[in-house]
Tab-separated table of C-alpha atoms and ligand atoms in Angstrom:
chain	number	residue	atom	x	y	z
A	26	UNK	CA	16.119	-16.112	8.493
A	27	UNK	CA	15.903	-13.900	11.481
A	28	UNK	CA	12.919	-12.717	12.625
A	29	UNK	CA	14.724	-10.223	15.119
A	30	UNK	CA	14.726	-6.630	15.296
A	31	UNK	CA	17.960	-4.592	15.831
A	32	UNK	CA	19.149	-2.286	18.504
A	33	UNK	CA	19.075	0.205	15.947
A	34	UNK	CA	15.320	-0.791	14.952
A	35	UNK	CA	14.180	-0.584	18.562
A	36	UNK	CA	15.055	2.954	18.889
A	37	UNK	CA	13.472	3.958	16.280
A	38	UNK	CA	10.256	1.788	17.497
A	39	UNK	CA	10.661	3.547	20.632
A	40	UNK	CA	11.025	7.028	19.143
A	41	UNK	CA	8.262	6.751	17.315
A	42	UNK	CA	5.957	5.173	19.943
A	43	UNK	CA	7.088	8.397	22.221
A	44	UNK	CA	6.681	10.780	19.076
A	45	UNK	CA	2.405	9.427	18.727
A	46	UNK	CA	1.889	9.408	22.213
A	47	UNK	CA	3.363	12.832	23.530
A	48	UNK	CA	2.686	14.779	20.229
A	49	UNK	CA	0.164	13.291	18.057
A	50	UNK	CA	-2.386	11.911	20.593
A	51	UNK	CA	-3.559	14.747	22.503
A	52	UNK	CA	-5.018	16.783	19.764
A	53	UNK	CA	-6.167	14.100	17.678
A	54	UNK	CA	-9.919	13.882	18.035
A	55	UNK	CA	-9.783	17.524	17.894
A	56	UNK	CA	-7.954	17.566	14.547
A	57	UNK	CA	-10.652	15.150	12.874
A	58	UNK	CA	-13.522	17.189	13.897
A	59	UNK	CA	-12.483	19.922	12.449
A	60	UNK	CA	-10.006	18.510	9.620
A	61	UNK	CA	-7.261	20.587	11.267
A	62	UNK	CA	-3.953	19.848	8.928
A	63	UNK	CA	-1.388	18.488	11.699
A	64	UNK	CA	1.402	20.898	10.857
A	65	UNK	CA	2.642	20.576	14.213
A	66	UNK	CA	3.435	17.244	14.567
A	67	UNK	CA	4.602	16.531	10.598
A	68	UNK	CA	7.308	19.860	11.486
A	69	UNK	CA	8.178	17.705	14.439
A	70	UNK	CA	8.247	14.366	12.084
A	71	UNK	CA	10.863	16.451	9.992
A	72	UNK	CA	13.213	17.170	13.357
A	73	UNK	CA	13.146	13.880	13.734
A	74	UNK	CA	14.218	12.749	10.512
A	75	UNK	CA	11.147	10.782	9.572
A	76	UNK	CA	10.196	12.298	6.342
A	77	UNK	CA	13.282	11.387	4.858
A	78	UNK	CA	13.739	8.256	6.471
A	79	UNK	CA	15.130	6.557	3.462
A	80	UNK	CA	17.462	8.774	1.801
A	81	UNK	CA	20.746	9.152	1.700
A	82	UNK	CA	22.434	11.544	4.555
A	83	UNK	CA	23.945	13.152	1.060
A	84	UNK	CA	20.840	14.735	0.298
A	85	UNK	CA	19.248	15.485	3.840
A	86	UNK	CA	17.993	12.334	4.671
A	87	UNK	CA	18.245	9.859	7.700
A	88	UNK	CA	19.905	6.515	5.973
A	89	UNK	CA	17.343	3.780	7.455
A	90	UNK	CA	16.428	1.281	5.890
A	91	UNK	CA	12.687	0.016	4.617
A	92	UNK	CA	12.035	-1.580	7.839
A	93	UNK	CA	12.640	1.550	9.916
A	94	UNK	CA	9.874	2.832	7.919
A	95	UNK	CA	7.489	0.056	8.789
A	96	UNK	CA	8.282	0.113	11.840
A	97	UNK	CA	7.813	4.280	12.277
A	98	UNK	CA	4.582	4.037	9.993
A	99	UNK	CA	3.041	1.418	12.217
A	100	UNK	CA	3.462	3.328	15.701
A	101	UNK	CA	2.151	6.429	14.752
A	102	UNK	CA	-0.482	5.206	12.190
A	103	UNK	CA	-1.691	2.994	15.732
A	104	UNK	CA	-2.484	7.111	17.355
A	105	UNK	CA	-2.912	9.638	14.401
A	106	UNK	CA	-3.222	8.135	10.711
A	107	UNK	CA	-3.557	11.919	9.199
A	108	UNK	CA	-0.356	12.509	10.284
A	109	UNK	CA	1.142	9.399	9.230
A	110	UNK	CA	-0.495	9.311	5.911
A	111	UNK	CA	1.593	12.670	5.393
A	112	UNK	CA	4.474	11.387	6.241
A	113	UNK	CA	4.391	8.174	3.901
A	114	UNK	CA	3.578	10.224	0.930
A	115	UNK	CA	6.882	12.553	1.358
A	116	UNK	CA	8.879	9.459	1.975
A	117	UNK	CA	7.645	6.533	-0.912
A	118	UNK	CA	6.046	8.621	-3.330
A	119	UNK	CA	7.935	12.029	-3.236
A	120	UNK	CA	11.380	11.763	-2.095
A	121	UNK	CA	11.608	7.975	-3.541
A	122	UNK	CA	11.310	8.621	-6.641
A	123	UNK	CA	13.529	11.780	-6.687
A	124	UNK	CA	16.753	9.657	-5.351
A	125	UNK	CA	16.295	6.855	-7.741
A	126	UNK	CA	15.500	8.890	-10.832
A	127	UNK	CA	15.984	12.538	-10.202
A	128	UNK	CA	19.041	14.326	-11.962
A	129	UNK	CA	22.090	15.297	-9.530
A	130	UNK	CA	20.300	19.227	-9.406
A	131	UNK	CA	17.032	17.899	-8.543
A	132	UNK	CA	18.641	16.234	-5.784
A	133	UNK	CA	20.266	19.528	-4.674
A	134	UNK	CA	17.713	21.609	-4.830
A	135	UNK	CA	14.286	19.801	-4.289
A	136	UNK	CA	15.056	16.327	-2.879
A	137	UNK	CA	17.515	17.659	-0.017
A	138	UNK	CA	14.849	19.837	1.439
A	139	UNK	CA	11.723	17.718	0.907
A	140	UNK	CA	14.036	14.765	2.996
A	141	UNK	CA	14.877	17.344	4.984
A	142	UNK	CA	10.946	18.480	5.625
A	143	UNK	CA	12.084	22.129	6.243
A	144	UNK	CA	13.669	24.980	3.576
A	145	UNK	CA	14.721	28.125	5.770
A	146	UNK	CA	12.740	26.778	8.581
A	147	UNK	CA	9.373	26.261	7.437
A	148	UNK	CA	7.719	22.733	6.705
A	149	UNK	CA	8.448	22.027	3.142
A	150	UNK	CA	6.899	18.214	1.536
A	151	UNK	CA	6.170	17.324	-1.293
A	152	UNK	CA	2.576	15.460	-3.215
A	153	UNK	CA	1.851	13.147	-5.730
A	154	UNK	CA	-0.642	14.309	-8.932
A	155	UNK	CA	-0.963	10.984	-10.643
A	156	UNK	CA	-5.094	10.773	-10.116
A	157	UNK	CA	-7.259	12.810	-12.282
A	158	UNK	CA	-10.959	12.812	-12.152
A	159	UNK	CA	-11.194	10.570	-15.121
A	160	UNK	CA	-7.874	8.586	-13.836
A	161	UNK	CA	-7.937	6.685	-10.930
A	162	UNK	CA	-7.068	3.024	-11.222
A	163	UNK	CA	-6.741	3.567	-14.761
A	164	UNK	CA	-3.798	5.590	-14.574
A	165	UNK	CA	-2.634	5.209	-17.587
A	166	UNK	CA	-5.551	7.467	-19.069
A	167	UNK	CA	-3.963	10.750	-18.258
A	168	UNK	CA	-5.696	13.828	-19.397
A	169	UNK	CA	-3.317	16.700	-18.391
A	170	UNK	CA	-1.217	17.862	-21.417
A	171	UNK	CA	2.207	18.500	-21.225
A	172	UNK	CA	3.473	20.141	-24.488
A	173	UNK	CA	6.949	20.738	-25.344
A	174	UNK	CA	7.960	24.111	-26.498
A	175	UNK	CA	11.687	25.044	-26.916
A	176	UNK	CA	12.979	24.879	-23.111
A	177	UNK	CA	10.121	24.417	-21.385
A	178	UNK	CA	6.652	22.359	-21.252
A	179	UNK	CA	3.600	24.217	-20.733
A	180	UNK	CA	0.986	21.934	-18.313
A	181	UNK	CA	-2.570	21.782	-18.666
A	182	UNK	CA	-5.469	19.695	-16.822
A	183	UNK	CA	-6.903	19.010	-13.355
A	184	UNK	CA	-5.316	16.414	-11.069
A	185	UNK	CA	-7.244	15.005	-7.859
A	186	UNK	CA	-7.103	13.318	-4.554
A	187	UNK	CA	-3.849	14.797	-3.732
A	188	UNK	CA	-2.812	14.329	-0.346
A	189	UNK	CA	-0.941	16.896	1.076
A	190	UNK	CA	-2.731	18.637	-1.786
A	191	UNK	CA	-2.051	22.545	0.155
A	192	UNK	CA	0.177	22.030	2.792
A	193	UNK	CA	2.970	20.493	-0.567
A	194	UNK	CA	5.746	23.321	-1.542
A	195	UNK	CA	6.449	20.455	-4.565
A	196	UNK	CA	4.151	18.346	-6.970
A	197	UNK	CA	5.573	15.493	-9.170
A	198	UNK	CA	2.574	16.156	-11.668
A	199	UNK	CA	1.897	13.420	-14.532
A	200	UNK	CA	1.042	14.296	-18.103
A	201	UNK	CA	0.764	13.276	-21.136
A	202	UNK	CA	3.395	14.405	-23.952
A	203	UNK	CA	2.550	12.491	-26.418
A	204	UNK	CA	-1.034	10.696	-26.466
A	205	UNK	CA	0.111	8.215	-29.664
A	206	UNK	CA	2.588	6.310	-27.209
A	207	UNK	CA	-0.329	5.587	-24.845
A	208	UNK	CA	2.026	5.177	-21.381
A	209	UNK	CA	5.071	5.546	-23.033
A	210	UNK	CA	3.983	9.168	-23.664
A	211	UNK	CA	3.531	10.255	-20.116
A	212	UNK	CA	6.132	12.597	-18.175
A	213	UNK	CA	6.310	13.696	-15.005
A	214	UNK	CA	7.791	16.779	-13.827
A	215	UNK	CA	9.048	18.870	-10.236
A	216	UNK	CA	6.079	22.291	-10.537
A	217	UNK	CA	6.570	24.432	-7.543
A	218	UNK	CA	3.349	25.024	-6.008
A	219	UNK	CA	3.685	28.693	-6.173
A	220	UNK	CA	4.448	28.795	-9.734
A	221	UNK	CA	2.052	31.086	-11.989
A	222	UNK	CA	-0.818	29.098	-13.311
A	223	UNK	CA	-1.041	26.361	-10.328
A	224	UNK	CA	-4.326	26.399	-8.494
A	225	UNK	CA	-5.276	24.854	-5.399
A	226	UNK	CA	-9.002	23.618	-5.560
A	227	UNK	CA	-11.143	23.220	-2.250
A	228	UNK	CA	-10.611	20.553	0.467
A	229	UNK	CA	-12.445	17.780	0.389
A	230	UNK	CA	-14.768	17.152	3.239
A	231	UNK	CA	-13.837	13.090	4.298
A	232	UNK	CA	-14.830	10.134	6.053
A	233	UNK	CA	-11.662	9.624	7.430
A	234	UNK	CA	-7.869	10.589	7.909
A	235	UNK	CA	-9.990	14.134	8.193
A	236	UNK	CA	-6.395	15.709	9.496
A	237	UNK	CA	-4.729	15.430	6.259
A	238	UNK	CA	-5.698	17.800	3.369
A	239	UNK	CA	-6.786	16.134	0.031
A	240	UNK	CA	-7.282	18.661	-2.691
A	241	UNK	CA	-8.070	19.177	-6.867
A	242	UNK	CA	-5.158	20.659	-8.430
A	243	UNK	CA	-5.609	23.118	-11.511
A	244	UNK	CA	-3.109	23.922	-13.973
A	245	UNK	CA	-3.369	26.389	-16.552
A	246	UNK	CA	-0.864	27.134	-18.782
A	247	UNK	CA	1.909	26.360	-16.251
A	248	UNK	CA	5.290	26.676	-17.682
A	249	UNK	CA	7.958	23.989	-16.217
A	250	UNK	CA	11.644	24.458	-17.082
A	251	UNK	CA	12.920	21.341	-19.242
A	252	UNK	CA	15.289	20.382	-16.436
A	253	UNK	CA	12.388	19.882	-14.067
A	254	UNK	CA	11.211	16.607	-16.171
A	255	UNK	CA	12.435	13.719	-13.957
A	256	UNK	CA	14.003	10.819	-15.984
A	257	UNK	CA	13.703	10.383	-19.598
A	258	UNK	CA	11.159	11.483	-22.199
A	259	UNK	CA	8.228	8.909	-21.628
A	260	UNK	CA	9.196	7.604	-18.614
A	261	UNK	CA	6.246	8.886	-16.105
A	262	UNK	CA	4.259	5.655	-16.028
A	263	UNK	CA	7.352	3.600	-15.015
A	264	UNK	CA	8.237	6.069	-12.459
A	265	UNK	CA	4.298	6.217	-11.125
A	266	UNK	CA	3.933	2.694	-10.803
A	267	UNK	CA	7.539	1.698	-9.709
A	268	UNK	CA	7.306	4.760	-6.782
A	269	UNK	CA	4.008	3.369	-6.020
A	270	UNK	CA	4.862	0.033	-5.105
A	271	UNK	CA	7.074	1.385	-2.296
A	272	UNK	CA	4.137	3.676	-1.376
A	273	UNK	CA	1.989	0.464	-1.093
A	274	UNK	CA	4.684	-0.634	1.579
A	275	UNK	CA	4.002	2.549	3.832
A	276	UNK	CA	0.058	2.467	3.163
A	277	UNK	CA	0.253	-1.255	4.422
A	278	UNK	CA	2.183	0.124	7.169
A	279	UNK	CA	-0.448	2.245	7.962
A	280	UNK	CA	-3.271	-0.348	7.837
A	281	UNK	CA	-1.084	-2.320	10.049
A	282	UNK	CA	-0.761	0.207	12.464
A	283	UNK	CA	-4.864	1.166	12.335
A	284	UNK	CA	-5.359	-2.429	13.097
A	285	UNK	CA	-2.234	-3.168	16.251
A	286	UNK	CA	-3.477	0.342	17.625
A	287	UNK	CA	-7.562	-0.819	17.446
A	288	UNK	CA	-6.447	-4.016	18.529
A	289	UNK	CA	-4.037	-2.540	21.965
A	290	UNK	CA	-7.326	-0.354	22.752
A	291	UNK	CA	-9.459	-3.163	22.751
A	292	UNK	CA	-7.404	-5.278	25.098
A	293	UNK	CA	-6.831	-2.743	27.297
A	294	UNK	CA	-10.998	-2.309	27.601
A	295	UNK	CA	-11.545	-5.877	27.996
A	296	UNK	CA	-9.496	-5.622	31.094
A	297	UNK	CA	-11.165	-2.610	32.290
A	298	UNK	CA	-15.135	-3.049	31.326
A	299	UNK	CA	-17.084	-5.846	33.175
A	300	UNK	CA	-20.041	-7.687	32.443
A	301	UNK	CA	-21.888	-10.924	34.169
A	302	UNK	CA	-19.608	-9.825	37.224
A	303	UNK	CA	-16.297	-9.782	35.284
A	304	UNK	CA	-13.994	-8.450	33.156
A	305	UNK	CA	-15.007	-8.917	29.880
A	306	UNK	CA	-11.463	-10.416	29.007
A	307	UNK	CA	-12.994	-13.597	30.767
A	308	UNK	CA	-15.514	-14.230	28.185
A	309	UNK	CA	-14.448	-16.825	25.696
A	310	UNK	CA	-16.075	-14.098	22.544
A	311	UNK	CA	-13.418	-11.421	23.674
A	312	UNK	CA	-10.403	-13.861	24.175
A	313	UNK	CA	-11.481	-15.358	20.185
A	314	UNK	CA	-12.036	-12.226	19.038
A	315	UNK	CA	-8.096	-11.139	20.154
A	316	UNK	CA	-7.041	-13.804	18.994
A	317	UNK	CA	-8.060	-13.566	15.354
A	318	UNK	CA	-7.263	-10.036	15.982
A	319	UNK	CA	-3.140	-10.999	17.044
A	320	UNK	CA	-3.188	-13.487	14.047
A	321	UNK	CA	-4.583	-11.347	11.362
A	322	UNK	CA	-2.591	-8.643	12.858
A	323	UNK	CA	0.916	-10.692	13.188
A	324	UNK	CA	0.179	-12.082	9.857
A	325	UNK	CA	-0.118	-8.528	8.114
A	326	UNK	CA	3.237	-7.324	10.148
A	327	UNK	CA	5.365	-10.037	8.427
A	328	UNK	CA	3.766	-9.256	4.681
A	329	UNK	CA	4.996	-5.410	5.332
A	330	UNK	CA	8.483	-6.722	6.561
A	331	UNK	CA	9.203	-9.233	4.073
A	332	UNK	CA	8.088	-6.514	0.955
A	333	UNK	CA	10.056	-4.254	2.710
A	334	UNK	CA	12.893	-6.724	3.060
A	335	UNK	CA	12.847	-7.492	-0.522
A	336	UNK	CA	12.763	-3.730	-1.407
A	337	UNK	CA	16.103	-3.474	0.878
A	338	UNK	CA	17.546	-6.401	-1.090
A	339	UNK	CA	17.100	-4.762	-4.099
A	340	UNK	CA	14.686	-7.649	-5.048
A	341	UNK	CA	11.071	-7.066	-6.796
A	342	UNK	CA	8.671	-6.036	-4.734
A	343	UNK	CA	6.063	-5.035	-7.126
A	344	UNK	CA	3.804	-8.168	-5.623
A	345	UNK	CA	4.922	-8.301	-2.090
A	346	UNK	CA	3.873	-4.792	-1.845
A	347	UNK	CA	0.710	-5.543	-3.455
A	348	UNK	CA	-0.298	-8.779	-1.499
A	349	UNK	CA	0.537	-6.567	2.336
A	350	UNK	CA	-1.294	-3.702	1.174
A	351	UNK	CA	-4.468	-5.736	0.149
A	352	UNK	CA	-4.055	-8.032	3.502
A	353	UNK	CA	-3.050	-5.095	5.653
A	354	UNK	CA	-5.593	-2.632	4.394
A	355	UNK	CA	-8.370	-5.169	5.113
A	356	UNK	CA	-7.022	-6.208	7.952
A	357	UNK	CA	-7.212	-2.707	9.505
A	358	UNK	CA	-10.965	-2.246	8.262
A	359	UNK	CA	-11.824	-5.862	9.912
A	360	UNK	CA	-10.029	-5.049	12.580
A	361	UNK	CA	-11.089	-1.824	13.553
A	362	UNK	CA	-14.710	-2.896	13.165
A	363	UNK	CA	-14.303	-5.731	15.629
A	364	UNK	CA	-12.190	-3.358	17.911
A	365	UNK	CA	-16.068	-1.130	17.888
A	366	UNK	CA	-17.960	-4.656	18.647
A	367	UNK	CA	-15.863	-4.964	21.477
A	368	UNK	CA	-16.043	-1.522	23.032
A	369	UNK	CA	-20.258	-1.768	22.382
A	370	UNK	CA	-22.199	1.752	22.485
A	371	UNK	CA	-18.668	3.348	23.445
A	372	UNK	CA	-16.920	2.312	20.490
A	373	UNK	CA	-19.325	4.322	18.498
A	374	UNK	CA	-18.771	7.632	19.733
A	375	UNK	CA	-15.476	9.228	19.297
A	376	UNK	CA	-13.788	9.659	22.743
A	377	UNK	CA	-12.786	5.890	22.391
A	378	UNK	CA	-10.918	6.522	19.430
A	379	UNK	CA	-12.099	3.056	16.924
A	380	UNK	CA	-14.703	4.298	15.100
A	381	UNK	CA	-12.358	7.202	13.716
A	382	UNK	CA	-9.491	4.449	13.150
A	383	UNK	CA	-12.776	2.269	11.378
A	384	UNK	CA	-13.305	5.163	9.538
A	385	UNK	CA	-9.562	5.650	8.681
A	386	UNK	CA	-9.124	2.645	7.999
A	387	UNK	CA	-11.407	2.795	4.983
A	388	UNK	CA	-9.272	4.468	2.351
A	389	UNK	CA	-5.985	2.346	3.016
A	390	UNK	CA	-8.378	-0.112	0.623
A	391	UNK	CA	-8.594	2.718	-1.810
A	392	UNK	CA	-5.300	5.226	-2.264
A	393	UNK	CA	-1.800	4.021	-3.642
A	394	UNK	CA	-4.291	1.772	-5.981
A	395	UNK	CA	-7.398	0.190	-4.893
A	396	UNK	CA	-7.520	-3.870	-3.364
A	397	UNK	CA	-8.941	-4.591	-6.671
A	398	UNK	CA	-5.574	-2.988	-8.544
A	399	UNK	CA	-3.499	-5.142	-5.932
A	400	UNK	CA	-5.456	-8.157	-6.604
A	401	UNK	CA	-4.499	-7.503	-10.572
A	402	UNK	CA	-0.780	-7.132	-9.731
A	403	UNK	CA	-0.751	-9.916	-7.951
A	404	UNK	CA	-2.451	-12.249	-10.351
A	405	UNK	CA	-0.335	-10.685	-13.421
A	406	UNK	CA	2.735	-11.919	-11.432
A	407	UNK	CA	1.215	-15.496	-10.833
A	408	UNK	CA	-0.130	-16.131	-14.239
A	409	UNK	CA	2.628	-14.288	-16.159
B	18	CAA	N1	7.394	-1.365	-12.387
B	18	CAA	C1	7.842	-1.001	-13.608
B	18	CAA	N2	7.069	-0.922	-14.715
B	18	CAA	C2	5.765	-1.214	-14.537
B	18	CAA	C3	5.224	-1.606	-13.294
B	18	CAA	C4	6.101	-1.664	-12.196
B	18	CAA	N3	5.671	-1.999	-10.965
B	18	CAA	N4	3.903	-1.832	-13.470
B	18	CAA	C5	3.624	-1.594	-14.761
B	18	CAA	N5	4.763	-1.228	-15.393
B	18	CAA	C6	4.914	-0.906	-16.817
B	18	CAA	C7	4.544	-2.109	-17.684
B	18	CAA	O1	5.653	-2.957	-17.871
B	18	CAA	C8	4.130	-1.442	-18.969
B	18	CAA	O2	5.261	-1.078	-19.689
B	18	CAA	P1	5.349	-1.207	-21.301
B	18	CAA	O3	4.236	-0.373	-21.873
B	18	CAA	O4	6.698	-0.715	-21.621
B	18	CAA	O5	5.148	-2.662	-21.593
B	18	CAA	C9	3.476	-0.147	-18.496
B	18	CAA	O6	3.997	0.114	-17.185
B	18	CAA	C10	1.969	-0.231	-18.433
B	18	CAA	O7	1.651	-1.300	-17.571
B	18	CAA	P2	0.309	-2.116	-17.701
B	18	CAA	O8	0.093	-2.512	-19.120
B	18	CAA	O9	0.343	-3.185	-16.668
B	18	CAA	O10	-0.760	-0.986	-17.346
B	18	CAA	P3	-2.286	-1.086	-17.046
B	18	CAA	O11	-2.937	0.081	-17.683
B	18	CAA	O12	-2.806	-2.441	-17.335
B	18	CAA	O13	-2.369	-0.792	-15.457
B	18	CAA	C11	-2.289	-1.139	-13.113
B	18	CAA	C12	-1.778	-1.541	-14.496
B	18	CAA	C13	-1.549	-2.041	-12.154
B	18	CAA	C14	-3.763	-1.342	-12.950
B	18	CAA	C15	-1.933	0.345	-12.849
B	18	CAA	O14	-2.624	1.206	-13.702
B	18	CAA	C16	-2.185	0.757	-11.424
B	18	CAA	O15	-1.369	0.472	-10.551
B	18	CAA	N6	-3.315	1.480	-11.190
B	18	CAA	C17	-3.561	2.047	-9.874
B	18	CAA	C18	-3.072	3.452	-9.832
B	18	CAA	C19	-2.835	3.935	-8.445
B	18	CAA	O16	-2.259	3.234	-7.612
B	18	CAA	N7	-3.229	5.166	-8.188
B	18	CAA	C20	-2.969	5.749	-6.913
B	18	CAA	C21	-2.958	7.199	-7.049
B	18	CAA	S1	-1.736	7.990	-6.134
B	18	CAA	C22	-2.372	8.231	-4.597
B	18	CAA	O17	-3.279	7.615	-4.131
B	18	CAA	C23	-1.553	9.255	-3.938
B	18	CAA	C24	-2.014	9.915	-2.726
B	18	CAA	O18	-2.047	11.124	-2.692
B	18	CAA	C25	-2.183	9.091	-1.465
């Protein structure tokens, strides 16, 4: 065991770190307010190579491995969580999925640029319509049709909560082919956003990660080419829930990073802000508080290392992914709430930057499947 990062890991700590504070940070508060899409900073995450950080330099990606993810995920989820919430969806539940199951032309011509994040220069990602607003943690009750007719399917239904929901080129939309198999009748398919029939609803107006833009998705009568069904007939629900337990690795990443970054802020106050005639850093509360703070935090770091780990190994990681997302996420809403206790009266108004990482912090117990959903994966692996 070796608890060590790389040379090569470093960098990309570094780069990151560099990448949140010179590009993401200044605007950030700014973005919130006004739920400004950061389409700045993800066209500079694609330059970089981050929102393909896993895929094969064949099709336009960079080649890291799982860890270099973490790592990214966690440096600039510590400064702007929109942006990095944007990023983990085009990496674990878009371009993912496409490598491990997509056909060879898939690859060519929608995994390549969505790894790539650009297609003749503009910012091209990808989203995820598996939720539907009868099908949340239930996923399996999927209410959009998907009906087979000579070489195409024509799509039907309403999907919601989609992140990246109008800033996407590319949906992997779920439906249902044949309702009689129950899961086993599901599909999922590549629809081009600008495809006839595809509507983009409004945005919706957030507590938190306010940057990125979470939309209802229409389709009526949207007809998809045969050869943009990804895997075999039936196998949606496997994809959804095997893509999604990487995409619990990069939302635990992201909790991890809401809580390290709440937790830096907060030391660096206590160093700063006196009280009784010192810094508060003297006072045994602030030094306990840290310290729970470092533990929790350390403690949620290894969970997202050794899922990601297994994932690299080509292991199972259906649980580990579960059990750091559900530590992680509540980590980060602990965390962030203590970082607020800290700062007093300051922490509560948004120039000090917690209470918008509390209120981030808030949905990485929700999306990618709810604490409750990870607490049933995990138990189903225990008991089984
Ligand atoms: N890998 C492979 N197969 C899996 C699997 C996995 N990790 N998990 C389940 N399956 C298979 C099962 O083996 C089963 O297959 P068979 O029918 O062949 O036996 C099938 O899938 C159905 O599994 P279950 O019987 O376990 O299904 P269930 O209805 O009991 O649900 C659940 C299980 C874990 C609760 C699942 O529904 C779930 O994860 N729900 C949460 C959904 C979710 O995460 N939604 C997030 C939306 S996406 C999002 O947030 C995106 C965004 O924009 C940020």
């Amino acid at each position: 065991m070796d608890f060590k990062l790389s040379e090569e890991h470093l960098m990309i700590r570094q780069a990151a770190r560099d990448f949140a504070n010179n590009e993401c940070l200044s605007g950030v508060i700014e973005r919130d307010e006004h739920q400004k899409f950061p389409h700045e900073q993800v066209s500079k995450l694609a330059d970089l190579g981050f929102l393909g950080m896993m895929v094969s330099p064949e099709y336009g990606g960079a080649g890291l491995d799982t860890i270099s993810y973490v790592i990214a995920m966690e440096e600039i989820s510590k400064v702007d969580a929109s942006t990095s919430v944007c990023m983990s969806v085009n990496n674990s539940l878009v371009c993912f999925g496409l490598e491990a199951f997509g056909s060879e032309e898939q690859k060519i011509k929608y995994l390549t640029p969505l790894a790539q994040g650009k297609k003749n220069e503009e910012l091209y990602i990808g989203a995820f319509l598996l939720s539907e607003p009868e099908a949340g943690s239930d996923a399996t009750s999927q209410r959009t049709t998907a009906e087979e007719k000579d070489d195409h399917y024509i799509i039907n239904g309403v999907k919601n909560w989609i992140t990246n929901g109008s800033s996407a080129s590319v949906y992997l939309v779920f439906a249902q082919t044949h309702p009689e198999k129950g899961n086993r009748g599901i599909n999922v398919f590549i629809v081009e956003k600008n495809w006839p029939g595809v509507k983009v609803g409004a945005k919706e107006n957030k507590l938190g990660i306010r940057g990125s833009d979470t939309h209802s998705i229409s389709f009526t009568d949207v007809k998809v080419p045969k050869e943009n069904r990804v895997g075999g007939d039936g196998f949606g629900f496997k994809f959804a829930m095997m893509t999604l337990s990487g995409g619990r690795i990069g939302i635990a990443s992201q909790a991890l990073g809401l809580a390290s970054g709440a937790m830096e802020r907060s030391v660096a106050y206590s160093k700063e802000r006196k009280t009784f005639g010192t810094e508060i850093k003297n006072h045994q509360i602030i030094q306990f508080k840290l310290a729970d703070m470092a533990t929790r935090i350390e403690a949620a770091r290894l969970l997202c290392f050794r899922a990601a780990w297994q994932k690299d190994s080509n292991s199972d990681y259906t649980e580990s992914a579960a059990m750091a997302k559900v530590f992680s996420s509540e980590t980060a809403m602990w965390a962030t709430s203590e970082a607020i206790q800290i700062f007093g009266g300051y922490g509560y108004v948004k120039e000090y930057h917690v209470e918008r990482m509390m209120r981030d912090a808030k949905i990485t117990q929700i999306y990618e499947g709810t604490s409750e959903m990870q607490r049933i994966v995990i138990s189903r692996g225990i008991l089984k």
